[in-house]
């Protein structure tokens, strides 16, 4: 297990995206992490199966995906879930949007879209940690900063195209 994975104390869940509808995902705010259990180099799909968001194709060129890969690192995405203006969002809703987007539906979550071009995306695990609403963004930023300090880059799917 990598140092990044060890730092995930306090995270729970660790379910496949397909299993999220039946998982006991909190409705509270928090941070979440997507991990790839395999240490093998990934195979990338030419075309993303994810939904289009705001008229934009979610596909990233395979050569760009390959250049963005962080070898030996299981963490592929770090995200946050705030409660939103109407206090009706949180981890459960955010992760549901992420899952539906990956399944090809239109959803309000296009961040981290690169994970859906992993040929083994069905095996990815998502874990979460509840935080205060105001802390979610800070914790996400700190986790990404620690990842970047260790690897020199952001996680694979936390990069902008």
Tab-separated table of C-alpha atoms in Angstrom:
chain	number	residue	atom	x	y	z
A	1	UNK	CA	0.000	0.000	0.000
A	2	UNK	CA	1.327	3.448	-0.848
A	3	UNK	CA	1.812	6.311	1.557
A	4	UNK	CA	-1.194	8.021	-0.042
A	5	UNK	CA	-3.402	5.060	0.759
A	6	UNK	CA	-2.173	4.911	4.342
A	7	UNK	CA	-3.187	8.568	4.811
A	8	UNK	CA	-6.804	7.664	4.157
A	9	UNK	CA	-7.519	6.948	7.825
A	10	UNK	CA	-11.054	7.908	8.673
A	11	UNK	CA	-12.373	7.111	5.204
A	12	UNK	CA	-15.120	4.542	4.919
A	13	UNK	CA	-17.279	2.980	2.271
A	14	UNK	CA	-14.803	1.626	-0.265
A	15	UNK	CA	-17.486	0.408	-2.615
A	16	UNK	CA	-17.599	0.118	-6.375
A	17	UNK	CA	-19.498	2.886	-8.149
A	18	UNK	CA	-22.101	0.370	-9.319
A	19	UNK	CA	-22.808	-0.490	-5.671
A	20	UNK	CA	-23.327	3.123	-4.542
A	21	UNK	CA	-27.140	3.082	-4.825
A	22	UNK	CA	-27.277	0.332	-2.178
A	23	UNK	CA	-24.460	1.711	-0.012
A	24	UNK	CA	-25.044	3.694	3.153
A	25	UNK	CA	-23.489	6.902	1.810
A	26	UNK	CA	-23.952	9.822	4.220
A	27	UNK	CA	-26.040	12.790	3.137
A	28	UNK	CA	-23.558	15.010	4.995
A	29	UNK	CA	-20.771	17.085	3.410
A	30	UNK	CA	-17.308	15.602	3.061
A	31	UNK	CA	-14.457	14.515	0.851
A	32	UNK	CA	-14.176	11.386	-1.255
A	33	UNK	CA	-11.410	9.465	-2.948
A	34	UNK	CA	-11.489	7.138	-5.938
A	35	UNK	CA	-8.920	4.337	-5.873
A	36	UNK	CA	-7.887	1.807	-8.459
A	37	UNK	CA	-7.163	-1.520	-6.728
A	38	UNK	CA	-4.883	-2.842	-9.488
A	39	UNK	CA	-1.213	-1.847	-9.550
A	40	UNK	CA	-0.892	-2.881	-13.219
A	41	UNK	CA	-0.522	-0.189	-15.854
A	42	UNK	CA	-3.979	0.764	-17.070
A	43	UNK	CA	-5.568	0.317	-20.457
A	44	UNK	CA	-7.474	3.360	-21.674
A	45	UNK	CA	-10.645	3.426	-23.745
A	46	UNK	CA	-10.487	5.483	-26.955
A	47	UNK	CA	-13.885	7.019	-26.228
A	48	UNK	CA	-15.370	7.859	-22.852
A	49	UNK	CA	-18.674	6.190	-22.006
A	50	UNK	CA	-19.501	9.113	-19.684
A	51	UNK	CA	-22.315	11.534	-20.382
A	52	UNK	CA	-21.799	14.834	-22.083
A	53	UNK	CA	-21.839	17.803	-19.721
A	54	UNK	CA	-22.865	21.243	-21.002
A	55	UNK	CA	-22.483	19.990	-24.575
A	56	UNK	CA	-18.876	18.885	-24.068
A	57	UNK	CA	-17.510	15.487	-25.068
A	58	UNK	CA	-15.939	13.895	-21.946
A	59	UNK	CA	-13.312	12.044	-23.995
A	60	UNK	CA	-9.632	12.803	-23.474
A	61	UNK	CA	-7.027	11.653	-26.004
A	62	UNK	CA	-5.419	8.352	-24.963
A	63	UNK	CA	-1.887	9.755	-25.269
A	64	UNK	CA	-2.834	12.542	-22.829
A	65	UNK	CA	-4.304	9.997	-20.408
A	66	UNK	CA	-1.104	7.941	-20.590
A	67	UNK	CA	1.048	11.028	-19.903
A	68	UNK	CA	-1.157	11.894	-16.908
A	69	UNK	CA	-0.964	8.477	-15.281
A	70	UNK	CA	0.856	8.339	-11.918
A	71	UNK	CA	2.491	4.868	-11.865
A	72	UNK	CA	2.126	2.864	-8.676
A	73	UNK	CA	-0.402	5.272	-7.162
A	74	UNK	CA	-3.856	3.836	-6.422
A	75	UNK	CA	-5.514	7.225	-5.831
A	76	UNK	CA	-6.948	8.469	-9.119
A	77	UNK	CA	-9.286	11.241	-7.925
A	78	UNK	CA	-9.965	13.377	-4.853
A	79	UNK	CA	-13.234	15.294	-4.632
A	80	UNK	CA	-15.504	17.140	-2.249
A	81	UNK	CA	-19.213	17.386	-1.588
A	82	UNK	CA	-20.693	20.503	-0.022
A	83	UNK	CA	-24.297	20.864	1.061
A	84	UNK	CA	-25.039	23.549	-1.534
A	85	UNK	CA	-27.245	26.629	-1.360
A	86	UNK	CA	-30.353	24.654	-0.494
A	87	UNK	CA	-28.558	22.282	1.917
A	88	UNK	CA	-29.699	19.268	-0.092
A	89	UNK	CA	-26.484	17.964	-1.611
A	90	UNK	CA	-23.725	16.234	0.348
A	91	UNK	CA	-21.797	13.044	-0.339
A	92	UNK	CA	-24.749	10.831	-1.291
A	93	UNK	CA	-26.040	13.187	-3.992
A	94	UNK	CA	-22.571	14.122	-5.293
A	95	UNK	CA	-21.440	10.522	-5.635
A	96	UNK	CA	-24.751	9.564	-7.238
A	97	UNK	CA	-24.180	12.279	-9.866
A	98	UNK	CA	-20.617	11.069	-10.437
A	99	UNK	CA	-21.792	7.459	-10.893
A	100	UNK	CA	-24.637	8.427	-13.250
A	101	UNK	CA	-22.285	10.631	-15.310
A	102	UNK	CA	-19.904	7.683	-15.723
A	103	UNK	CA	-22.801	5.510	-16.832
A	104	UNK	CA	-23.544	7.924	-19.685
A	105	UNK	CA	-26.265	10.058	-18.127
A	106	UNK	CA	-26.297	13.824	-18.054
A	107	UNK	CA	-25.386	14.785	-14.525
A	108	UNK	CA	-23.963	17.757	-12.679
A	109	UNK	CA	-20.576	16.128	-12.168
A	110	UNK	CA	-18.013	16.257	-14.934
A	111	UNK	CA	-14.985	16.634	-12.651
A	112	UNK	CA	-12.829	13.533	-12.520
A	113	UNK	CA	-14.213	12.408	-15.862
A	114	UNK	CA	-10.951	10.742	-16.883
A	115	UNK	CA	-11.631	7.742	-14.630
A	116	UNK	CA	-14.345	6.561	-16.988
A	117	UNK	CA	-11.767	5.973	-19.750
A	118	UNK	CA	-9.981	3.402	-17.607
A	119	UNK	CA	-10.850	0.003	-19.092
A	120	UNK	CA	-11.214	-1.317	-15.537
A	121	UNK	CA	-13.341	1.588	-14.250
A	122	UNK	CA	-15.931	-0.922	-13.024
A	123	UNK	CA	-13.375	-2.057	-10.419
A	124	UNK	CA	-12.688	1.422	-9.011
A	125	UNK	CA	-13.513	1.940	-5.349
A	126	UNK	CA	-14.844	5.098	-3.743
A	127	UNK	CA	-14.412	5.955	-0.082
A	128	UNK	CA	-15.552	9.028	1.831
A	129	UNK	CA	-15.035	10.978	5.010
A	130	UNK	CA	-17.626	13.297	6.511
A	131	UNK	CA	-16.453	16.847	7.272
A	132	UNK	CA	-18.058	20.113	8.245
A	133	UNK	CA	-19.508	21.864	5.221
A	134	UNK	CA	-16.943	24.666	5.368
A	135	UNK	CA	-14.082	22.176	5.774
A	136	UNK	CA	-14.844	20.035	2.706
A	137	UNK	CA	-13.071	22.337	0.244
A	138	UNK	CA	-10.119	22.902	2.593
A	139	UNK	CA	-9.633	19.175	3.213
A	140	UNK	CA	-9.876	18.412	-0.515
A	141	UNK	CA	-7.255	21.073	-1.305
A	142	UNK	CA	-4.934	19.824	1.437
A	143	UNK	CA	-5.170	16.245	0.209
A	144	UNK	CA	-4.446	17.281	-3.377
A	145	UNK	CA	-1.527	19.445	-2.178
A	146	UNK	CA	-0.031	16.501	-0.240
A	147	UNK	CA	-0.436	14.281	-3.303
A	148	UNK	CA	1.238	16.916	-5.471
A	149	UNK	CA	4.101	17.367	-2.981
A	150	UNK	CA	4.755	13.625	-3.116
A	151	UNK	CA	4.340	13.071	-6.876
A	152	UNK	CA	4.910	16.478	-8.467
A	153	UNK	CA	1.462	16.367	-10.115
A	154	UNK	CA	-2.201	16.237	-9.148
A	155	UNK	CA	-4.029	12.876	-9.147
A	156	UNK	CA	-4.738	11.377	-12.570
A	157	UNK	CA	-8.354	12.574	-12.831
A	158	UNK	CA	-7.906	15.860	-10.933
A	159	UNK	CA	-6.261	17.397	-13.965
A	160	UNK	CA	-7.954	19.800	-16.319
A	161	UNK	CA	-7.937	19.022	-20.024
